[in-house]
Amino acid sequence: MKVLVVGGSGLIGGEIALYLRAKGHEVTIMARKPPSTPVLAELSFLQGDYVIDDCADGRLLGFDSLVFAAAADIRALPQDGSITAEDFYTKYNDEAVPRFFAAAKAAGINRAVYIGTFYPQVAPHRIGYCPYVTSRHNTDVAVRELNSETFRVCSLNAPFVLGHIPGLEIPHVTALVHYVRGDLADLPLFAPVGGSNHISSYAIAQATANALVGGEGGKAYLLGGDNLSWKDYLQMWCAAVGQPRELEVRKDDHPMLPNAIMFAGAGATINYEPQGVDVLKYQPQDLRALMDKVVAAVR
């Protein structure tokens, strides 16, 4: 396949791009600027901003497959009050993403995978209430409505993601390592209430490759890995940095896992069994072993 990976300079898109290349596919990364991470810089690059560029200008011609891993989340939301969360997500997700997929369909791409988030499926009560969950739901539905006999598209909706690509820094993960190491002495070390499902970026890459080949058009697959309380999750990180300990669970807003990113609701526990594993054939990675790799790379 000749695959275009939008958002391929980030963790999830980059992992997918590298996995597809390893499987013998011709892979091109599309992003606003070329990746600086050496292993990703080896891949073909196509400049593009799906929000502001007219991607119906011919740049998508020649690809037969698309992976989209670039929808906006809270990390990109301006915090200066210049735009509301609802207006931001509407512009970057609800409007821009389906418009890009429509351009891909018109360019002759015949199979596509949209990487979404698990919230619309595991916390549907937040649709219409939380701007982020509402936006990701609307975007997912609009993208899958483009499915046709000549354009097979499905979505893979992922929980919290952990991964490691040599040379690629993930700021919030780096901060978490420093936190559990005790490098941030002014921040109390504890665990928040609740928990979530966690998956590796490598497992998402496996699922994506198989979805491109055999995914059911128009379907939203709920990906998943390990169900963990936040206490268990953070204690795994403590062990990974060589400082195993029992953490107190508090209802306080957490410095690394704040209520602002708990889109299912503060203190919620999200445990579930994933869907479509028989079709997507991905193997969850050992999160603790993955944490060891991440910790070894953080100085």
C-alpha atoms as a PDB file:
ATOM      1  CA  MET A   1       0.000   0.000   0.000  1.00  0.00           C
ATOM      2  CA  LYS A   2       0.966   3.598  -0.537  1.00  0.00           C
ATOM      3  CA  VAL A   3      -0.097   5.121   2.777  1.00  0.00           C
ATOM      4  CA  LEU A   4      -0.387   8.723   3.922  1.00  0.00           C
ATOM      5  CA  VAL A   5      -0.184   9.112   7.712  1.00  0.00           C
ATOM      6  CA  VAL A   6      -1.525  12.478   8.843  1.00  0.00           C
ATOM      7  CA  GLY A   7      -0.030  13.392  12.198  1.00  0.00           C
ATOM      8  CA  GLY A   8       2.886  11.070  11.578  1.00  0.00           C
ATOM      9  CA  SER A   9       5.342  13.282  13.444  1.00  0.00           C
ATOM     10  CA  GLY A  10       3.625  12.522  16.773  1.00  0.00           C
ATOM     11  CA  LEU A  11       3.662   9.430  18.951  1.00  0.00           C
ATOM     12  CA  ILE A  12       0.608   7.572  17.663  1.00  0.00           C
ATOM     13  CA  GLY A  13       0.972   8.562  14.023  1.00  0.00           C
ATOM     14  CA  GLY A  14       4.723   8.046  14.125  1.00  0.00           C
ATOM     15  CA  GLU A  15       4.373   4.562  15.606  1.00  0.00           C
ATOM     16  CA  ILE A  16       1.844   3.690  12.916  1.00  0.00           C
ATOM     17  CA  ALA A  17       4.090   5.044  10.153  1.00  0.00           C
ATOM     18  CA  LEU A  18       7.108   3.071  11.383  1.00  0.00           C
ATOM     19  CA  TYR A  19       5.075  -0.115  11.773  1.00  0.00           C
ATOM     20  CA  LEU A  20       3.615   0.150   8.272  1.00  0.00           C
ATOM     21  CA  ARG A  21       7.067   0.763   6.801  1.00  0.00           C
ATOM     22  CA  ALA A  22       8.387  -2.302   8.618  1.00  0.00           C
ATOM     23  CA  LYS A  23       5.584  -4.295   6.997  1.00  0.00           C
ATOM     24  CA  GLY A  24       6.800  -3.232   3.562  1.00  0.00           C
ATOM     25  CA  HIS A  25       4.380  -0.436   2.774  1.00  0.00           C
ATOM     26  CA  GLU A  26       5.338   2.869   1.144  1.00  0.00           C
ATOM     27  CA  VAL A  27       4.700   5.447   3.846  1.00  0.00           C
ATOM     28  CA  THR A  28       4.537   9.239   3.726  1.00  0.00           C
ATOM     29  CA  ILE A  29       4.078  11.464   6.767  1.00  0.00           C
ATOM     30  CA  MET A  30       1.935  14.579   6.509  1.00  0.00           C
ATOM     31  CA  ALA A  31       2.348  17.322   9.107  1.00  0.00           C
ATOM     32  CA  ARG A  32       2.739  21.085   9.363  1.00  0.00           C
ATOM     33  CA  LYS A  33       6.523  20.751   9.447  1.00  0.00           C
ATOM     34  CA  PRO A  34       9.021  17.924   8.888  1.00  0.00           C
ATOM     35  CA  PRO A  35       9.659  15.713  11.924  1.00  0.00           C
ATOM     36  CA  SER A  36      12.892  16.370  13.800  1.00  0.00           C
ATOM     37  CA  THR A  37      12.974  12.890  15.321  1.00  0.00           C
ATOM     38  CA  PRO A  38      15.666  11.043  13.306  1.00  0.00           C
ATOM     39  CA  VAL A  39      13.807   7.770  12.778  1.00  0.00           C
ATOM     40  CA  LEU A  40      10.711   9.630  11.554  1.00  0.00           C
ATOM     41  CA  ALA A  41      12.754  12.039   9.431  1.00  0.00           C
ATOM     42  CA  GLU A  42      13.796   9.040   7.321  1.00  0.00           C
ATOM     43  CA  LEU A  43      10.242   8.723   5.990  1.00  0.00           C
ATOM     44  CA  SER A  44       8.850  10.620   3.012  1.00  0.00           C
ATOM     45  CA  PHE A  45       7.245  13.907   4.011  1.00  0.00           C
ATOM     46  CA  LEU A  46       4.303  15.908   2.679  1.00  0.00           C
ATOM     47  CA  GLN A  47       3.720  19.369   4.125  1.00  0.00           C
ATOM     48  CA  GLY A  48       0.148  20.102   5.035  1.00  0.00           C
ATOM     49  CA  ASP A  49      -2.142  21.619   7.643  1.00  0.00           C
ATOM     50  CA  TYR A  50      -5.516  19.920   7.409  1.00  0.00           C
ATOM     51  CA  VAL A  51      -7.203  22.860   9.174  1.00  0.00           C
ATOM     52  CA  ILE A  52      -6.121  25.773   6.986  1.00  0.00           C
ATOM     53  CA  ASP A  53      -4.890  24.184   3.747  1.00  0.00           C
ATOM     54  CA  ASP A  54      -7.042  23.294   0.768  1.00  0.00           C
ATOM     55  CA  CYS A  55      -6.071  19.652   0.624  1.00  0.00           C
ATOM     56  CA  ALA A  56      -8.280  19.196  -2.418  1.00  0.00           C
ATOM     57  CA  ASP A  57      -5.486  20.911  -4.396  1.00  0.00           C
ATOM     58  CA  GLY A  58      -4.056  17.633  -5.684  1.00  0.00           C
ATOM     59  CA  ARG A  59      -1.529  16.869  -2.953  1.00  0.00           C
ATOM     60  CA  LEU A  60      -3.462  13.739  -1.941  1.00  0.00           C
ATOM     61  CA  LEU A  61      -3.357  12.170  -5.392  1.00  0.00           C
ATOM     62  CA  GLY A  62      -1.404   8.940  -5.733  1.00  0.00           C
ATOM     63  CA  PHE A  63      -2.104   7.496  -2.289  1.00  0.00           C
ATOM     64  CA  ASP A  64      -4.380   4.503  -1.926  1.00  0.00           C
ATOM     65  CA  SER A  65      -4.607   4.469   1.886  1.00  0.00           C
ATOM     66  CA  LEU A  66      -4.944   7.060   4.644  1.00  0.00           C
ATOM     67  CA  VAL A  67      -4.395   7.029   8.384  1.00  0.00           C
ATOM     68  CA  PHE A  68      -5.487  10.140  10.254  1.00  0.00           C
ATOM     69  CA  ALA A  69      -3.967  10.618  13.731  1.00  0.00           C
ATOM     70  CA  ALA A  70      -4.077  14.377  14.104  1.00  0.00           C
ATOM     71  CA  ALA A  71      -7.421  15.482  15.553  1.00  0.00           C
ATOM     72  CA  ALA A  72      -7.127  18.205  18.191  1.00  0.00           C
ATOM     73  CA  ASP A  73      -7.279  17.615  21.937  1.00  0.00           C
ATOM     74  CA  ILE A  74      -6.742  19.710  25.055  1.00  0.00           C
ATOM     75  CA  ARG A  75      -2.976  19.976  24.442  1.00  0.00           C
ATOM     76  CA  ALA A  76      -3.643  22.256  21.465  1.00  0.00           C
ATOM     77  CA  LEU A  77      -6.434  24.276  23.066  1.00  0.00           C
ATOM     78  CA  PRO A  78      -5.315  27.907  23.614  1.00  0.00           C
ATOM     79  CA  GLN A  79      -5.388  28.761  27.298  1.00  0.00           C
ATOM     80  CA  ASP A  80      -5.405  32.542  26.840  1.00  0.00           C
ATOM     81  CA  GLY A  81      -9.169  32.863  26.444  1.00  0.00           C
ATOM     82  CA  SER A  82      -8.902  33.796  22.768  1.00  0.00           C
ATOM     83  CA  ILE A  83     -11.335  31.043  21.767  1.00  0.00           C
ATOM     84  CA  THR A  84     -13.815  28.881  23.623  1.00  0.00           C
ATOM     85  CA  ALA A  85     -13.242  25.143  23.847  1.00  0.00           C
ATOM     86  CA  GLU A  86     -16.440  24.534  21.900  1.00  0.00           C
ATOM     87  CA  ASP A  87     -15.444  26.863  19.041  1.00  0.00           C
ATOM     88  CA  PHE A  88     -11.897  25.502  18.948  1.00  0.00           C
ATOM     89  CA  TYR A  89     -12.901  21.859  18.760  1.00  0.00           C
ATOM     90  CA  THR A  90     -15.628  22.629  16.237  1.00  0.00           C
ATOM     91  CA  LYS A  91     -13.131  24.301  13.916  1.00  0.00           C
ATOM     92  CA  TYR A  92     -10.295  21.792  14.299  1.00  0.00           C
ATOM     93  CA  ASN A  93     -12.327  18.600  14.557  1.00  0.00           C
ATOM     94  CA  ASP A  94     -15.998  18.783  13.556  1.00  0.00           C
ATOM     95  CA  GLU A  95     -15.345  20.882  10.450  1.00  0.00           C
ATOM     96  CA  ALA A  96     -11.741  20.336   9.379  1.00  0.00           C
ATOM     97  CA  VAL A  97     -11.379  16.562   9.783  1.00  0.00           C
ATOM     98  CA  PRO A  98     -14.435  15.474   7.725  1.00  0.00           C
ATOM     99  CA  ARG A  99     -13.482  18.076   5.104  1.00  0.00           C
ATOM    100  CA  PHE A 100     -10.042  16.484   4.834  1.00  0.00           C
ATOM    101  CA  PHE A 101     -11.513  12.984   4.552  1.00  0.00           C
ATOM    102  CA  ALA A 102     -13.843  14.196   1.807  1.00  0.00           C
ATOM    103  CA  ALA A 103     -10.802  15.536  -0.081  1.00  0.00           C
ATOM    104  CA  ALA A 104      -9.057  12.182   0.376  1.00  0.00           C
ATOM    105  CA  LYS A 105     -12.083  10.367  -0.986  1.00  0.00           C
ATOM    106  CA  ALA A 106     -12.238  12.694  -3.997  1.00  0.00           C
ATOM    107  CA  ALA A 107      -8.502  12.137  -4.604  1.00  0.00           C
ATOM    108  CA  GLY A 108      -9.061   8.410  -5.104  1.00  0.00           C
ATOM    109  CA  ILE A 109      -7.901   7.086  -1.737  1.00  0.00           C
ATOM    110  CA  ASN A 110      -9.922   3.923  -1.220  1.00  0.00           C
ATOM    111  CA  ARG A 111      -9.275   2.896   2.392  1.00  0.00           C
ATOM    112  CA  ALA A 112      -8.864   4.972   5.516  1.00  0.00           C
ATOM    113  CA  VAL A 113      -8.578   4.723   9.283  1.00  0.00           C
ATOM    114  CA  TYR A 114      -9.458   7.525  11.661  1.00  0.00           C
ATOM    115  CA  ILE A 115      -7.767   7.396  15.077  1.00  0.00           C
ATOM    116  CA  GLY A 116     -10.282   8.667  17.595  1.00  0.00           C
ATOM    117  CA  THR A 117     -10.781   8.605  21.343  1.00  0.00           C
ATOM    118  CA  PHE A 118     -12.683   6.157  23.515  1.00  0.00           C
ATOM    119  CA  TYR A 119     -14.791   8.748  25.334  1.00  0.00           C
ATOM    120  CA  PRO A 120     -17.829   8.811  23.007  1.00  0.00           C
ATOM    121  CA  GLN A 121     -18.165   5.028  23.416  1.00  0.00           C
ATOM    122  CA  VAL A 122     -17.297   4.604  27.101  1.00  0.00           C
ATOM    123  CA  ALA A 123     -18.831   7.868  28.376  1.00  0.00           C
ATOM    124  CA  PRO A 124     -21.703   8.658  25.992  1.00  0.00           C
ATOM    125  CA  HIS A 125     -23.421  10.645  28.753  1.00  0.00           C
ATOM    126  CA  ARG A 126     -20.754  13.326  28.193  1.00  0.00           C
ATOM    127  CA  ILE A 127     -21.822  13.909  24.575  1.00  0.00           C
ATOM    128  CA  GLY A 128     -23.622  17.250  24.457  1.00  0.00           C
ATOM    129  CA  TYR A 129     -22.139  18.247  27.806  1.00  0.00           C
ATOM    130  CA  CYS A 130     -18.349  18.142  27.424  1.00  0.00           C
ATOM    131  CA  PRO A 131     -17.132  20.113  24.363  1.00  0.00           C
ATOM    132  CA  TYR A 132     -14.225  17.740  23.724  1.00  0.00           C
ATOM    133  CA  VAL A 133     -16.248  14.524  23.906  1.00  0.00           C
ATOM    134  CA  THR A 134     -19.024  16.097  21.849  1.00  0.00           C
ATOM    135  CA  SER A 135     -16.558  17.202  19.184  1.00  0.00           C
ATOM    136  CA  ARG A 136     -14.830  13.835  18.930  1.00  0.00           C
ATOM    137  CA  HIS A 137     -18.220  12.110  18.696  1.00  0.00           C
ATOM    138  CA  ASN A 138     -19.400  14.456  15.942  1.00  0.00           C
ATOM    139  CA  THR A 139     -16.134  14.058  14.037  1.00  0.00           C
ATOM    140  CA  ASP A 140     -16.154  10.271  14.281  1.00  0.00           C
ATOM    141  CA  VAL A 141     -19.727  10.055  13.029  1.00  0.00           C
ATOM    142  CA  ALA A 142     -19.115  12.483  10.159  1.00  0.00           C
ATOM    143  CA  VAL A 143     -15.979  10.651   9.004  1.00  0.00           C
ATOM    144  CA  ARG A 144     -17.659   7.237   9.029  1.00  0.00           C
ATOM    145  CA  GLU A 145     -20.637   8.629   7.112  1.00  0.00           C
ATOM    146  CA  LEU A 146     -18.249   9.063   4.162  1.00  0.00           C
ATOM    147  CA  ASN A 147     -17.863   5.283   3.950  1.00  0.00           C
ATOM    148  CA  SER A 148     -18.840   3.855   0.561  1.00  0.00           C
ATOM    149  CA  GLU A 149     -18.028   1.006  -1.796  1.00  0.00           C
ATOM    150  CA  THR A 150     -15.064   2.972  -3.124  1.00  0.00           C
ATOM    151  CA  PHE A 151     -13.951   4.546   0.161  1.00  0.00           C
ATOM    152  CA  ARG A 152     -13.805   2.132   3.081  1.00  0.00           C
ATOM    153  CA  VAL A 153     -13.283   4.021   6.316  1.00  0.00           C
ATOM    154  CA  CYS A 154     -13.487   2.938   9.935  1.00  0.00           C
ATOM    155  CA  SER A 155     -12.416   4.471  13.226  1.00  0.00           C
ATOM    156  CA  LEU A 156     -10.212   3.103  15.993  1.00  0.00           C
ATOM    157  CA  ASN A 157     -11.076   4.735  19.294  1.00  0.00           C
ATOM    158  CA  ALA A 158      -8.245   4.494  21.799  1.00  0.00           C
ATOM    159  CA  PRO A 159      -7.949   5.001  25.582  1.00  0.00           C
ATOM    160  CA  PHE A 160      -4.923   6.562  27.314  1.00  0.00           C
ATOM    161  CA  VAL A 161      -1.852   5.846  25.191  1.00  0.00           C
ATOM    162  CA  LEU A 162       1.723   5.135  26.223  1.00  0.00           C
ATOM    163  CA  GLY A 163       4.595   4.607  23.819  1.00  0.00           C
ATOM    164  CA  HIS A 164       8.217   5.272  23.053  1.00  0.00           C
ATOM    165  CA  ILE A 165       9.918   6.321  19.833  1.00  0.00           C
ATOM    166  CA  PRO A 166      13.658   6.976  20.275  1.00  0.00           C
ATOM    167  CA  GLY A 167      14.316  10.697  20.063  1.00  0.00           C
ATOM    168  CA  LEU A 168      10.676  11.763  20.337  1.00  0.00           C
ATOM    169  CA  GLU A 169       9.913  13.610  23.553  1.00  0.00           C
ATOM    170  CA  ILE A 170       6.380  13.411  24.937  1.00  0.00           C
ATOM    171  CA  PRO A 171       6.270  16.378  27.348  1.00  0.00           C
ATOM    172  CA  HIS A 172       3.488  15.161  29.624  1.00  0.00           C
ATOM    173  CA  VAL A 173       5.136  11.746  29.981  1.00  0.00           C
ATOM    174  CA  THR A 174       8.526  13.316  30.672  1.00  0.00           C
ATOM    175  CA  ALA A 175       6.893  15.459  33.357  1.00  0.00           C
ATOM    176  CA  LEU A 176       5.261  12.368  34.854  1.00  0.00           C
ATOM    177  CA  VAL A 177       8.618  10.594  35.122  1.00  0.00           C
ATOM    178  CA  HIS A 178      10.131  13.597  36.890  1.00  0.00           C
ATOM    179  CA  TYR A 179       7.101  13.712  39.181  1.00  0.00           C
ATOM    180  CA  VAL A 180       7.344  10.105  40.379  1.00  0.00           C
ATOM    181  CA  ARG A 181      11.137  10.412  40.686  1.00  0.00           C
ATOM    182  CA  GLY A 182      10.581  13.212  43.165  1.00  0.00           C
ATOM    183  CA  ASP A 183      12.314  15.804  40.992  1.00  0.00           C
ATOM    184  CA  LEU A 184       9.344  18.151  41.422  1.00  0.00           C
ATOM    185  CA  ALA A 185       9.624  18.539  45.179  1.00  0.00           C
ATOM    186  CA  ASP A 186       6.870  21.136  45.405  1.00  0.00           C
ATOM    187  CA  LEU A 187       4.263  18.694  44.054  1.00  0.00           C
ATOM    188  CA  PRO A 188       2.779  16.132  46.468  1.00  0.00           C
ATOM    189  CA  LEU A 189       3.003  12.509  45.342  1.00  0.00           C
ATOM    190  CA  PHE A 190      -0.382  10.774  45.489  1.00  0.00           C
ATOM    191  CA  ALA A 191      -2.939   9.078  43.235  1.00  0.00           C
ATOM    192  CA  PRO A 192      -6.299  10.476  42.144  1.00  0.00           C
ATOM    193  CA  VAL A 193      -9.585   8.622  42.537  1.00  0.00           C
ATOM    194  CA  GLY A 194     -10.717   6.399  39.670  1.00  0.00           C
ATOM    195  CA  GLY A 195      -8.934   4.732  36.816  1.00  0.00           C
ATOM    196  CA  SER A 196      -8.878   4.067  33.112  1.00  0.00           C
ATOM    197  CA  ASN A 197      -7.952   1.705  30.325  1.00  0.00           C
ATOM    198  CA  HIS A 198      -4.462   2.020  28.818  1.00  0.00           C
ATOM    199  CA  ILE A 199      -2.978   0.894  25.512  1.00  0.00           C
ATOM    200  CA  SER A 200       0.423   1.122  23.851  1.00  0.00           C
ATOM    201  CA  SER A 201       0.996   3.084  20.658  1.00  0.00           C
ATOM    202  CA  TYR A 202       2.496  -0.094  19.177  1.00  0.00           C
ATOM    203  CA  ALA A 203      -0.771  -1.978  19.736  1.00  0.00           C
ATOM    204  CA  ILE A 204      -2.610   0.854  17.981  1.00  0.00           C
ATOM    205  CA  ALA A 205      -0.184   0.542  15.067  1.00  0.00           C
ATOM    206  CA  GLN A 206      -0.894  -3.184  14.795  1.00  0.00           C
ATOM    207  CA  ALA A 207      -4.635  -2.557  14.890  1.00  0.00           C
ATOM    208  CA  THR A 208      -4.353   0.182  12.277  1.00  0.00           C
ATOM    209  CA  ALA A 209      -2.432  -1.976   9.809  1.00  0.00           C
ATOM    210  CA  ASN A 210      -5.019  -4.719  10.100  1.00  0.00           C
ATOM    211  CA  ALA A 211      -7.917  -2.257   9.921  1.00  0.00           C
ATOM    212  CA  LEU A 212      -6.598  -0.939   6.605  1.00  0.00           C
ATOM    213  CA  VAL A 213      -6.730  -4.468   5.223  1.00  0.00           C
ATOM    214  CA  GLY A 214      -9.806  -5.964   6.845  1.00  0.00           C
ATOM    215  CA  GLY A 215     -11.614  -3.357   8.915  1.00  0.00           C
ATOM    216  CA  GLU A 216     -15.364  -3.108   8.415  1.00  0.00           C
ATOM    217  CA  GLY A 217     -16.289   0.071   6.612  1.00  0.00           C
ATOM    218  CA  GLY A 218     -18.361   2.487   8.650  1.00  0.00           C
ATOM    219  CA  LYS A 219     -17.574   0.797  11.974  1.00  0.00           C
ATOM    220  CA  ALA A 220     -16.184   2.377  15.140  1.00  0.00           C
ATOM    221  CA  TYR A 221     -13.878  -0.047  16.955  1.00  0.00           C
ATOM    222  CA  LEU A 222     -13.222   0.433  20.668  1.00  0.00           C
ATOM    223  CA  LEU A 223      -9.555  -0.368  21.305  1.00  0.00           C
ATOM    224  CA  GLY A 224      -8.281  -1.340  24.718  1.00  0.00           C
ATOM    225  CA  GLY A 225      -5.512  -2.802  26.809  1.00  0.00           C
ATOM    226  CA  ASP A 226      -5.082  -2.835  30.593  1.00  0.00           C
ATOM    227  CA  ASN A 227      -7.747  -1.640  33.025  1.00  0.00           C
ATOM    228  CA  LEU A 228      -5.906   0.095  35.879  1.00  0.00           C
ATOM    229  CA  SER A 229      -6.794   2.296  38.802  1.00  0.00           C
ATOM    230  CA  TRP A 230      -4.815   5.523  38.808  1.00  0.00           C
ATOM    231  CA  LYS A 231      -3.173   4.258  41.980  1.00  0.00           C
ATOM    232  CA  ASP A 232      -1.953   1.088  40.272  1.00  0.00           C
ATOM    233  CA  TYR A 233      -0.866   3.050  37.200  1.00  0.00           C
ATOM    234  CA  LEU A 234       1.209   5.548  39.167  1.00  0.00           C
ATOM    235  CA  GLN A 235       2.676   2.842  41.375  1.00  0.00           C
ATOM    236  CA  MET A 236       3.884   1.100  38.209  1.00  0.00           C
ATOM    237  CA  TRP A 237       5.688   4.322  37.296  1.00  0.00           C
ATOM    238  CA  CYS A 238       7.178   4.527  40.794  1.00  0.00           C
ATOM    239  CA  ALA A 239       8.525   0.998  40.405  1.00  0.00           C
ATOM    240  CA  ALA A 240       9.873   1.843  36.961  1.00  0.00           C
ATOM    241  CA  VAL A 241      11.973   4.703  38.353  1.00  0.00           C
ATOM    242  CA  GLY A 242      13.279   2.420  41.081  1.00  0.00           C
ATOM    243  CA  GLN A 243      11.212   3.894  43.900  1.00  0.00           C
ATOM    244  CA  PRO A 244       8.360   1.430  44.574  1.00  0.00           C
ATOM    245  CA  ARG A 245       5.860   2.719  47.104  1.00  0.00           C
ATOM    246  CA  GLU A 246       2.252   2.614  48.242  1.00  0.00           C
ATOM    247  CA  LEU A 247       0.453   5.785  47.172  1.00  0.00           C
ATOM    248  CA  GLU A 248      -2.336   7.492  49.034  1.00  0.00           C
ATOM    249  CA  VAL A 249      -5.517   8.054  47.024  1.00  0.00           C
ATOM    250  CA  ARG A 250      -6.914  11.568  47.309  1.00  0.00           C
ATOM    251  CA  LYS A 251      -9.890  13.400  45.871  1.00  0.00           C
ATOM    252  CA  ASP A 252      -7.673  16.464  45.293  1.00  0.00           C
ATOM    253  CA  ASP A 253      -7.056  17.659  41.750  1.00  0.00           C
ATOM    254  CA  HIS A 254      -3.921  15.830  40.638  1.00  0.00           C
ATOM    255  CA  PRO A 255      -0.911  17.781  39.278  1.00  0.00           C
ATOM    256  CA  MET A 256      -0.145  15.250  36.515  1.00  0.00           C
ATOM    257  CA  LEU A 257      -3.610  13.785  35.925  1.00  0.00           C
ATOM    258  CA  PRO A 258      -5.831  16.830  36.496  1.00  0.00           C
ATOM    259  CA  ASN A 259      -9.607  16.859  36.352  1.00  0.00           C
ATOM    260  CA  ALA A 260      -9.309  18.964  33.190  1.00  0.00           C
ATOM    261  CA  ILE A 261      -8.278  15.863  31.214  1.00  0.00           C
ATOM    262  CA  MET A 262     -10.739  13.489  32.884  1.00  0.00           C
ATOM    263  CA  PHE A 263     -13.400  13.868  30.227  1.00  0.00           C
ATOM    264  CA  ALA A 264     -15.541  11.055  31.620  1.00  0.00           C
ATOM    265  CA  GLY A 265     -15.789  13.060  34.831  1.00  0.00           C
ATOM    266  CA  ALA A 266     -13.525  13.615  37.813  1.00  0.00           C
ATOM    267  CA  GLY A 267     -13.031  10.406  39.766  1.00  0.00           C
ATOM    268  CA  ALA A 268     -14.578   8.193  37.091  1.00  0.00           C
ATOM    269  CA  THR A 269     -13.390   4.629  36.597  1.00  0.00           C
ATOM    270  CA  ILE A 270     -13.464   3.368  33.008  1.00  0.00           C
ATOM    271  CA  ASN A 271     -13.034  -0.388  32.736  1.00  0.00           C
ATOM    272  CA  TYR A 272     -14.119  -2.371  29.679  1.00  0.00           C
ATOM    273  CA  GLU A 273     -13.263  -5.140  27.246  1.00  0.00           C
ATOM    274  CA  PRO A 274     -12.132  -3.955  23.785  1.00  0.00           C
ATOM    275  CA  GLN A 275     -14.062  -4.681  20.612  1.00  0.00           C
ATOM    276  CA  GLY A 276     -12.953  -6.198  17.317  1.00  0.00           C
ATOM    277  CA  VAL A 277      -9.755  -7.834  18.562  1.00  0.00           C
ATOM    278  CA  ASP A 278     -10.528 -10.845  16.345  1.00  0.00           C
ATOM    279  CA  VAL A 279     -10.463  -8.564  13.295  1.00  0.00           C
ATOM    280  CA  LEU A 280      -7.742  -6.111  14.314  1.00  0.00           C
ATOM    281  CA  LYS A 281      -5.459  -8.787  15.804  1.00  0.00           C
ATOM    282  CA  TYR A 282      -3.353  -6.542  18.025  1.00  0.00           C
ATOM    283  CA  GLN A 283      -1.408  -7.606  21.087  1.00  0.00           C
ATOM    284  CA  PRO A 284      -1.296  -5.261  24.102  1.00  0.00           C
ATOM    285  CA  GLN A 285       2.258  -4.572  25.211  1.00  0.00           C
ATOM    286  CA  ASP A 286       3.585  -5.041  28.729  1.00  0.00           C
ATOM    287  CA  LEU A 287       3.051  -1.528  30.078  1.00  0.00           C
ATOM    288  CA  ARG A 288       5.614  -1.936  32.835  1.00  0.00           C
ATOM    289  CA  ALA A 289       8.315  -2.945  30.320  1.00  0.00           C
ATOM    290  CA  LEU A 290       7.311   0.025  28.187  1.00  0.00           C
ATOM    291  CA  MET A 291       7.592   2.325  31.190  1.00  0.00           C
ATOM    292  CA  ASP A 292      11.127   1.053  31.749  1.00  0.00           C
ATOM    293  CA  LYS A 293      12.041   2.124  28.193  1.00  0.00           C
ATOM    294  CA  VAL A 294      10.504   5.554  28.696  1.00  0.00           C
ATOM    295  CA  VAL A 295      12.243   6.086  32.029  1.00  0.00           C
ATOM    296  CA  ALA A 296      15.622   5.096  30.573  1.00  0.00           C
ATOM    297  CA  ALA A 297      15.249   7.819  27.947  1.00  0.00           C
ATOM    298  CA  VAL A 298      14.304  10.620  30.372  1.00  0.00           C
ATOM    299  CA  ARG A 299      17.262  12.531  31.823  1.00  0.00           C
END
